[in-house]
Short mmCIF file of C-alpha atoms in Angstrom, two decimals:
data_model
loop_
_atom_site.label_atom_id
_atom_site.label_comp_id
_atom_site.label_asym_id
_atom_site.label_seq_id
_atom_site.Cartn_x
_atom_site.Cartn_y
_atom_site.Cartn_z
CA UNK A 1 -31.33 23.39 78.72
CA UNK A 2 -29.23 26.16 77.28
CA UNK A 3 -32.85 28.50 76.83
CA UNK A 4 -33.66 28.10 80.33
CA UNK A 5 -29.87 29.01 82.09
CA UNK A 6 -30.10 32.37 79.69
CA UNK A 7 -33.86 32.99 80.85
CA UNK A 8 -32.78 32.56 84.54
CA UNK A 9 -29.48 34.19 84.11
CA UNK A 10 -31.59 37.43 83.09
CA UNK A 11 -33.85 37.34 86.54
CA UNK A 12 -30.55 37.66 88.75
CA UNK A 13 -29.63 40.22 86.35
CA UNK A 14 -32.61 42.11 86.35
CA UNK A 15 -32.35 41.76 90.50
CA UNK A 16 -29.66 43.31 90.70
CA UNK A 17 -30.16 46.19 88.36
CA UNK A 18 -33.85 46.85 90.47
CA UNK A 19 -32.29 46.98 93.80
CA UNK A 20 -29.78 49.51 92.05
CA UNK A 21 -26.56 47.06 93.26
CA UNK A 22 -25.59 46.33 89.13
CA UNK A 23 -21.94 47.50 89.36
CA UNK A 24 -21.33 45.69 92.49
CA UNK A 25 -21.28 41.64 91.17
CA UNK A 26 -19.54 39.93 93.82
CA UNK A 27 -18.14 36.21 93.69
CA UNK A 28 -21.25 35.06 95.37
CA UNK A 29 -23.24 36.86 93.30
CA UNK A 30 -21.95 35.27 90.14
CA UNK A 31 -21.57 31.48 91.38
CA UNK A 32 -25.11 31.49 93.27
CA UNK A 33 -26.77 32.72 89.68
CA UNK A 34 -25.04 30.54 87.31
CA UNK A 35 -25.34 27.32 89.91
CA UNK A 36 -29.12 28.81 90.09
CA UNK A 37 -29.52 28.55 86.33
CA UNK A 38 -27.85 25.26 85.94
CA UNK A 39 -30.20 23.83 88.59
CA UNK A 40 -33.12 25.11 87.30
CA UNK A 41 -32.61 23.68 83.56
CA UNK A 42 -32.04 20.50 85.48
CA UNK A 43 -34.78 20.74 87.41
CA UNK A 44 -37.16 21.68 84.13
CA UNK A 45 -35.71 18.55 82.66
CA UNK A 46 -37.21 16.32 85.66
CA UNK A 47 -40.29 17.87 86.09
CA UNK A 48 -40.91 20.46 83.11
CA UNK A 49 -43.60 23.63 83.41
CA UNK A 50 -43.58 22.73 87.56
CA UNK A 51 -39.99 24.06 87.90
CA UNK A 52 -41.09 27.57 87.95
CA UNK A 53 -42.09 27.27 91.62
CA UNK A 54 -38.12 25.90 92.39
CA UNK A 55 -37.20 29.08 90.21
CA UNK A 56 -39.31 31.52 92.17
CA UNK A 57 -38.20 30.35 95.28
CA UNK A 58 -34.25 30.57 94.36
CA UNK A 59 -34.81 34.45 93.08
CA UNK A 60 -36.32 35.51 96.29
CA UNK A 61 -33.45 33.70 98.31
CA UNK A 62 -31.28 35.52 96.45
CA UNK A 63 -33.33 39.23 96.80
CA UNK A 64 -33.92 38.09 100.65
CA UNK A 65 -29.71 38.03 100.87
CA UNK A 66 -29.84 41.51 99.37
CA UNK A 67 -32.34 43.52 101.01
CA UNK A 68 -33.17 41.12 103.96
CA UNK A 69 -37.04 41.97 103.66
CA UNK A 70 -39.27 39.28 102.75
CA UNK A 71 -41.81 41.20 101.56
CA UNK A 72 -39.60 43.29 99.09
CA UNK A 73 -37.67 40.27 98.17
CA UNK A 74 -41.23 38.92 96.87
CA UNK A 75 -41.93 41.88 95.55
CA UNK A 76 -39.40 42.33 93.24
CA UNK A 77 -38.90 38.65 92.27
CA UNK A 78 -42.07 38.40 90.73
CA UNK A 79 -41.56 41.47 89.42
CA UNK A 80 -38.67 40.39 86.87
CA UNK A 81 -40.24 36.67 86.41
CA UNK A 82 -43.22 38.67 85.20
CA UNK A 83 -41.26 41.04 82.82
CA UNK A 84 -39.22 37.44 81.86
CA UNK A 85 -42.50 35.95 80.90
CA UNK A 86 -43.79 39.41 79.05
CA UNK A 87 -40.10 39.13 77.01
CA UNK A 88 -41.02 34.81 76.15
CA UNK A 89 -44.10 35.76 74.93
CA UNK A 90 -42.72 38.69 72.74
CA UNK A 91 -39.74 36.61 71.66
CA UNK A 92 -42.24 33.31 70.60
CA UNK A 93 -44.47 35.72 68.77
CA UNK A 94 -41.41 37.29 67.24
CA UNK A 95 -39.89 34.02 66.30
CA UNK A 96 -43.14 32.52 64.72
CA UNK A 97 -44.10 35.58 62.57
CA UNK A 98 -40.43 36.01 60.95
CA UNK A 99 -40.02 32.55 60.71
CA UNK A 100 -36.73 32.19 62.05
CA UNK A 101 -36.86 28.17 63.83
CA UNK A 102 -33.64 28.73 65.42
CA UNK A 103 -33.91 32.81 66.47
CA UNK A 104 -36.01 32.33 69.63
CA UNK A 105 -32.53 32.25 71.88
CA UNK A 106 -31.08 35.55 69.86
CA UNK A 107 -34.36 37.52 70.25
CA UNK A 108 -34.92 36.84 73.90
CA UNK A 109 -31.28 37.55 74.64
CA UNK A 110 -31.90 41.04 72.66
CA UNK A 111 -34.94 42.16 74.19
CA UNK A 112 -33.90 41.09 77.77
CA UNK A 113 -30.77 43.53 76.96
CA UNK A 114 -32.48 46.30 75.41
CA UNK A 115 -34.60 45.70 78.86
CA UNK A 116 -32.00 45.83 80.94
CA UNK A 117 -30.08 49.20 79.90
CA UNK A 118 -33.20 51.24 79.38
CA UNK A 119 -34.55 50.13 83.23
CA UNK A 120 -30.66 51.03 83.93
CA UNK A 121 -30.62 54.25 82.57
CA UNK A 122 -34.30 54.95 84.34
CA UNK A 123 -32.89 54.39 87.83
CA UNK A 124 -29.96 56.10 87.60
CA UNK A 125 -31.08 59.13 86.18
CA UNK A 126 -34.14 59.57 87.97
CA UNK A 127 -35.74 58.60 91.70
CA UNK A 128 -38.29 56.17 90.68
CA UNK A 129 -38.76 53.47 93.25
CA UNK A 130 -39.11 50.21 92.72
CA UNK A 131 -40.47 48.78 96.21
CA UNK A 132 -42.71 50.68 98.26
CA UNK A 133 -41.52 52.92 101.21
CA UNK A 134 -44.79 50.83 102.81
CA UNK A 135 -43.76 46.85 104.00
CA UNK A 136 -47.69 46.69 104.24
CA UNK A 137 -48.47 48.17 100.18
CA UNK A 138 -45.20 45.79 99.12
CA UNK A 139 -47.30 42.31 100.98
CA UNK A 140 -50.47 43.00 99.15
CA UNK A 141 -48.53 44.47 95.94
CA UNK A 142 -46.52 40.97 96.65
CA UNK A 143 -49.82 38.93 96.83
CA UNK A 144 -51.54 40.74 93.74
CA UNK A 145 -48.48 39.97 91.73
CA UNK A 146 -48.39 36.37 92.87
CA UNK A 147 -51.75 35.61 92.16
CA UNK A 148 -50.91 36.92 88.46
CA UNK A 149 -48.09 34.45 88.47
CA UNK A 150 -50.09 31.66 90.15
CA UNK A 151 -52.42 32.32 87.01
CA UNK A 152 -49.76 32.23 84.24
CA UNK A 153 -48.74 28.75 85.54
CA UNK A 154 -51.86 27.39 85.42
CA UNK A 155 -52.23 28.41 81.92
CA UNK A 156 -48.85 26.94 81.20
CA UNK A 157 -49.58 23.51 82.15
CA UNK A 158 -53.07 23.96 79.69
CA UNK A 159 -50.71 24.85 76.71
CA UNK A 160 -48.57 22.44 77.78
CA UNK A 161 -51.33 19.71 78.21
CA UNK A 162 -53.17 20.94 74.77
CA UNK A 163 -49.80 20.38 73.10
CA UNK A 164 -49.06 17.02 74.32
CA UNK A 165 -52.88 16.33 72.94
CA UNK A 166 -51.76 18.22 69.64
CA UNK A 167 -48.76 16.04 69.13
CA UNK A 168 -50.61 12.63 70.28
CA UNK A 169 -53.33 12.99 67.62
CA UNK A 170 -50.75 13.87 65.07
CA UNK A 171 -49.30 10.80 65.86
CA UNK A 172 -52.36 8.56 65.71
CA UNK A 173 -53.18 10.27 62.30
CA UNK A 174 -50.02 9.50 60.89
CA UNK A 175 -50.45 5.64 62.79
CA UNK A 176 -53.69 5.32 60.92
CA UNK A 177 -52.35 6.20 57.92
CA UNK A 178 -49.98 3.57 58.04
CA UNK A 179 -52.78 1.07 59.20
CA UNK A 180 -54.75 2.20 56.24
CA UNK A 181 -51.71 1.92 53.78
CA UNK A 182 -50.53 -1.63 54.85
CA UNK A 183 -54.60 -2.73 54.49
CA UNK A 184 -54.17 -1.40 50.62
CA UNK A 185 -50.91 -3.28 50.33
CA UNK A 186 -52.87 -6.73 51.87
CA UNK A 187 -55.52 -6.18 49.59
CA UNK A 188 -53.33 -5.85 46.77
CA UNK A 189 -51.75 -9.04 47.57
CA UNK A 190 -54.96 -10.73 47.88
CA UNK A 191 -56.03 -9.81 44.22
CA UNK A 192 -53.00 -10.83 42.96
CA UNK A 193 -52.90 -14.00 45.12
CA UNK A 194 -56.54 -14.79 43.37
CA UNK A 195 -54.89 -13.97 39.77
CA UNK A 196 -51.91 -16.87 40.24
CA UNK A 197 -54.63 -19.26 41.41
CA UNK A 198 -56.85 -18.87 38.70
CA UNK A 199 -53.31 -18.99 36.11
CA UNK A 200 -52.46 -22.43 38.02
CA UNK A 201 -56.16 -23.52 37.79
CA UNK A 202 -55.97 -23.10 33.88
CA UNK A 203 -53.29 -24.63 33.70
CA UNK A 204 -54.01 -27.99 35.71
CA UNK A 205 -57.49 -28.34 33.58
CA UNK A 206 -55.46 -28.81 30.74
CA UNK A 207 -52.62 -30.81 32.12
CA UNK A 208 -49.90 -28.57 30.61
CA UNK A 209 -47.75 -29.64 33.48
CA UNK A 210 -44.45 -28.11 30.84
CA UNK A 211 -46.51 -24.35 30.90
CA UNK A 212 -47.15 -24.61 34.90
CA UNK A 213 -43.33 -25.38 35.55
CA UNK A 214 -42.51 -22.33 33.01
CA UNK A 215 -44.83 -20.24 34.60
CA UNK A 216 -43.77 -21.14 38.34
CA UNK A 217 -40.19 -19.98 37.43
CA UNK A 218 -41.25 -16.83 35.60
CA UNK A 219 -43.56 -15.49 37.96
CA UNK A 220 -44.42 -17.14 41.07
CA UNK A 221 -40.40 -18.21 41.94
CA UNK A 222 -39.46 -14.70 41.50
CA UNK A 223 -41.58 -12.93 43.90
CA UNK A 224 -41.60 -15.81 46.75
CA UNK A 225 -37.96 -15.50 46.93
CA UNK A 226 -38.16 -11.36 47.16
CA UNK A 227 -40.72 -11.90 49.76
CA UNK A 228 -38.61 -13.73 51.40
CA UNK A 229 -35.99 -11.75 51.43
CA UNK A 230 -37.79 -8.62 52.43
CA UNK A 231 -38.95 -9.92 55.54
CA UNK A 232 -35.75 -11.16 56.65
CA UNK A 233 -34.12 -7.95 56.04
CA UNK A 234 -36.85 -6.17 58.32
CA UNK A 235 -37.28 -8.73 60.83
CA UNK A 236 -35.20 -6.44 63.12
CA UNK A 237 -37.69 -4.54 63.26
CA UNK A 238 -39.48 -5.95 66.19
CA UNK A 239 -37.21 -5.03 68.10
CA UNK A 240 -38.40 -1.21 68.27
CA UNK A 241 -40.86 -0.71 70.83
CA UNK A 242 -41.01 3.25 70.04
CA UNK A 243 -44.43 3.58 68.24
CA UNK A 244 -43.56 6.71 66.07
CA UNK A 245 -40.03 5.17 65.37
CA UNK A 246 -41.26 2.00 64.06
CA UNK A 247 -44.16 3.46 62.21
CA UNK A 248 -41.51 5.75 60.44
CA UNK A 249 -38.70 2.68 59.65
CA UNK A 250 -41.61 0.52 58.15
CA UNK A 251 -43.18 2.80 56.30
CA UNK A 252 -40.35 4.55 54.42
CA UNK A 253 -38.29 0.99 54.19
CA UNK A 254 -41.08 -0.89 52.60
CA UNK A 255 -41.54 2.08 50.26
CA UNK A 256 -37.81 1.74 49.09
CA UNK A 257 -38.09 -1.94 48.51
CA UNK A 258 -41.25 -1.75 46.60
CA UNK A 259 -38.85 0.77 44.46
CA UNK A 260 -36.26 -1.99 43.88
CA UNK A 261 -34.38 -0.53 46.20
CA UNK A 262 -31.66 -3.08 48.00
CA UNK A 263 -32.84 -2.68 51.84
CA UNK A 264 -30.90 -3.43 55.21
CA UNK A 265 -31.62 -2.79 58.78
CA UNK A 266 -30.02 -3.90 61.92
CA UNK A 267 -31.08 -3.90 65.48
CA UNK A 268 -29.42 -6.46 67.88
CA UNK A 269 -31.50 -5.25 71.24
CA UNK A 270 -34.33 -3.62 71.98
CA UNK A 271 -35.31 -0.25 71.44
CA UNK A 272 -37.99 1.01 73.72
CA UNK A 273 -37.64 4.46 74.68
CA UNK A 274 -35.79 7.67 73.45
CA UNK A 275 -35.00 10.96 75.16
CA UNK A 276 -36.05 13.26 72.86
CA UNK A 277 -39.07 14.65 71.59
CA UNK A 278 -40.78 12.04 69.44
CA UNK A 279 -42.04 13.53 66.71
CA UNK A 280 -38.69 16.06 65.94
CA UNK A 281 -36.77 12.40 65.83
CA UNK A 282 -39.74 11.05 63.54
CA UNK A 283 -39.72 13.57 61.37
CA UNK A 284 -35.59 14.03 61.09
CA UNK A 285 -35.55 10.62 60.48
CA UNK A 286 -38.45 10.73 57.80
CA UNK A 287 -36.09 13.56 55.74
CA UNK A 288 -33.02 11.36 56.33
CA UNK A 289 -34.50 8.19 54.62
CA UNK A 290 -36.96 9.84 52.10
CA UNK A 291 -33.29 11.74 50.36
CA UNK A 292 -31.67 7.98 50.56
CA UNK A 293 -34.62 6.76 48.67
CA UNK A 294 -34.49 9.14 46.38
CA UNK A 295 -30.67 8.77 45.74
CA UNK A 296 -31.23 4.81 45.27
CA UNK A 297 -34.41 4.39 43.82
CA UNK A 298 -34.51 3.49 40.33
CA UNK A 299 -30.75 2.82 39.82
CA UNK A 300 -30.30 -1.30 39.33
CA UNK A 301 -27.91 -1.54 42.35
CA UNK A 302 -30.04 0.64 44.50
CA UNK A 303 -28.92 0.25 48.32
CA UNK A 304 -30.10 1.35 51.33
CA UNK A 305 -28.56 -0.02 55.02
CA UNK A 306 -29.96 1.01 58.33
CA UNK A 307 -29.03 0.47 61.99
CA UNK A 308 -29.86 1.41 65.28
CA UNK A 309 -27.38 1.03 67.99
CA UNK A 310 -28.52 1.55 71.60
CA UNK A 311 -25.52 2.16 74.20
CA UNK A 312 -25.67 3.00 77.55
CA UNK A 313 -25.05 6.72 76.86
CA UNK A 314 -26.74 7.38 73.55
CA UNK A 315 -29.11 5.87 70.79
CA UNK A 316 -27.68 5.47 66.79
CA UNK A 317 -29.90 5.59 64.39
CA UNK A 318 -27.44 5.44 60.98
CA UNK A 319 -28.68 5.39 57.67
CA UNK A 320 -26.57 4.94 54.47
CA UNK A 321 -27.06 4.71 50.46
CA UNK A 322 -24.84 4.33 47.96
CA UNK A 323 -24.32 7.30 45.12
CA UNK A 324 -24.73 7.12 42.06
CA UNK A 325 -24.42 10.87 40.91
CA UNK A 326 -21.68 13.31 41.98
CA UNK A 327 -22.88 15.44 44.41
CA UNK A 328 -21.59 19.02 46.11
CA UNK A 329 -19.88 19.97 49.24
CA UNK A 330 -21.85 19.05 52.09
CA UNK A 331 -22.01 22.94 53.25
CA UNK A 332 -24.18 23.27 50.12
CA UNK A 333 -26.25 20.59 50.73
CA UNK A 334 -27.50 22.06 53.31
CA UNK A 335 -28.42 25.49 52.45
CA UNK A 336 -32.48 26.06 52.47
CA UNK A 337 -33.50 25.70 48.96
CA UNK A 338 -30.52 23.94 47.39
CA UNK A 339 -31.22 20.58 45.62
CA UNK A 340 -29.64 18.18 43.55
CA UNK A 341 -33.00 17.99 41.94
CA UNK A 342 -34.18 20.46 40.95
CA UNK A 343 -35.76 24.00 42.51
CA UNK A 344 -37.87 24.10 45.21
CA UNK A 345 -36.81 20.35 46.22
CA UNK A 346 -33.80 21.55 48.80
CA UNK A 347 -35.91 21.94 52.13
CA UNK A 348 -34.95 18.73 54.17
CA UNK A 349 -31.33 18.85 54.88
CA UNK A 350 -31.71 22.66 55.98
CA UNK A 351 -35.34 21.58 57.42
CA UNK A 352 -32.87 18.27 58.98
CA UNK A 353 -30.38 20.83 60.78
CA UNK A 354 -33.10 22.90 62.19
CA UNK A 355 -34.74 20.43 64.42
CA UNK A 356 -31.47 18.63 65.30
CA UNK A 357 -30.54 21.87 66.55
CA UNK A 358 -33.52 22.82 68.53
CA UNK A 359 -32.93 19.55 70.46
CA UNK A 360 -29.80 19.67 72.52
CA UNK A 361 -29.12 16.26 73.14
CA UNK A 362 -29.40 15.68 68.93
CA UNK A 363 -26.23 15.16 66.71
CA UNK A 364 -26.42 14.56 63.13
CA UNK A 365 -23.08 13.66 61.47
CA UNK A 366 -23.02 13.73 57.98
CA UNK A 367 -20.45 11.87 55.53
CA UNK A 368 -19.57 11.67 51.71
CA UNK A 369 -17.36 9.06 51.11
CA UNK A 370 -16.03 7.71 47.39
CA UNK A 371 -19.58 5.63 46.79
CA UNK A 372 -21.65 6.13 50.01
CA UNK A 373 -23.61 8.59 51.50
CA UNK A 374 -23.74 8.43 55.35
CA UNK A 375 -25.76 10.25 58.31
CA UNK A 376 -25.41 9.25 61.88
CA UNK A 377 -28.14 10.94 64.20
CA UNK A 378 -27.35 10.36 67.61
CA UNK A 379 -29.80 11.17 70.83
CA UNK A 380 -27.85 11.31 73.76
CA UNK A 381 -29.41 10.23 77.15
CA UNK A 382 -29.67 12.37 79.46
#
């Protein structure tokens, strides 16, 4: 939401500074490009890569008002869409190469500037124009341009529709890997099922009734009544309809119980939707649960508890563990490369912040209180 008001903030901008008008921002001016922008992030929200049509149409409106030409208002609309989607490009490229998740925003922001006084200083200092004196060469300059446009938005929804592919095999890899992983688990069972039967058997051929009741309460007693417990414990689980969410809970709960780990979870409706993306919220809450683990795991009063709480305005996923060790400030918890454990170990709370801050409707609030360690990750709805 915020990327998109800056990127159509810029095209008004950019308007006004190609029909020469910059130092004359009137009231209407102002309110009909920030109402523009805030309609068009809503409007992206709804109906995603498609909203650049809307957008088009409310920059020419507003170039129409200006120079009252259609033609030229064209013109020059897709004129500074086009530079806006030369700058995205540059920006993403930028972004990816120097590794910086959150620097999109800043980059864009400092290009489209560096844009916009050098095209400034141009037009006032010399008499470049930049419409044609010709209505006739601005319609087919118009159409030329739009077909480019027409072009790039076609190729937007293919990146958009290879990505959503992307994202839904990663998610079926990860699915079959927990398939795979519970099938080792049964089999596991199974073989140690056949084990206790052939103890019993022993046992019953030679009527030592004494060693089957001593060997009941040793070993089989034991492990039916941690069985038991475990399930109960999870059986909230059934309750989350999101795939990826699910897959994520099971997978890293039943990993700290098979630690020794004390495990909760809680989920009195159910879950089944979020608005966020999926896998960002999969893997946030992967990092969240894999550092409780490893805070409780091993230690004889291990604990972990887990809840989701689903409100009319928001979804609550809250996990917390109890400490053991004393730990830093939270500041430094969260600096890349810092960790309790050791170097090179101190990626997932920085990692944690990243992609709750690349999703806008993401809060993470993080506690350290006298013998627990809290984080509350909230996904507002929007």
């Amino acid at each position: 939401m915020k990327i998109i008001f800056v990127q159509t903030l810029f095209l008004f901008l950019f308007v006004k500074v190609l029909l020469r008008d910059w130092r004359v921002l009137s009231i209407w001016d102002i309110s009909y490009a920030v109402v523009s922008s805030l309609v068009s992030g809503w409007i992206f929200s709804v109906i995603g890569q498609y909203a650049a049509l809307p957008l088009l149409g409310l920059v020419v409106l507003f170039t129409w008002w200006h120079t009252h030409s259609f033609s030229e208002s064209l013109f020059v609309s897709l004129q500074v869409i086009i530079w806006s989607i030369v700058v995205d490009h540059i920006s993403s490229l930028l972004t990816y190469m120097l590794k910086l998740d959150d620097g999109y925003l800043l980059i864009f922001m400092g290009l489209q500037l560096v844009g916009l006084i050098t095209l400034n200083l141009i037009l006032m200092n010399t008499h470049i124009q930049t419409t044609f004196n010709r209505p006739r060469l601005n319609r087919v300059t118009a159409l030329l341009l739009l077909a480019i446009y027409d072009e790039y938005r076609v190729t937007i929804r293919a990146k958009y529709q290879v990505q959503q592919q992307r994202l839904q095999i990663k998610n079926d890899t990860r699915y079959m890997h927990e398939i795979e992983t519970h099938y080792n688990e049964l089999r596991r069972f199974r073989h140690d099922y056949q084990n206790i039967m052939l103890s019993i058997n022993e046992y019953l051929k030679t009527d030592d009734l004494a060693g089957l009741q001593q060997y009941y309460q040793q070993n089989i007693a034991p492990v039916t009544k941690r069985v038991s417990d475990e399930q109960y414990n999870l059986e909230d689980l059934s309750r989350v309809q999101v795939k990826s969410v699910k897959s994520i809970l099971f997978s890293k709960l039943s990993y700290a119980q098979s630690q020794g780990v004390k495990v909760q979870f809680d989920l009195k409706q159910v879950l089944n939707g979020v608005t966020t993306n999926e896998l960002d919220l999969a893997i946030a809450l992967g990092i969240i649960l894999d550092n409780a683990i490893e805070a409780t795991a091993g230690h004889y009063h291990g604990e972990l508890m887990s809840a989701i709480f689903v409100t009319a305005h928001s979804t609550v996923f809250l996990v917390q563990n109890n400490v053991f060790d004393s730990l830093p400030p939270l500041w430094q918890l969260k600096e890349a490369g810092y960790s309790t454990k050791g170097q090179e170990r101190g990626l997932g709370l920085s990692q944690l912040s990243a992609i709750v801050n690349r999703n806008e409707n993401m809060i993470l609030e993080t506690r350290l209180l006298a013998s627990a360690f809290v984080q509350r990750l909230t996904v507002k709805r929007e």
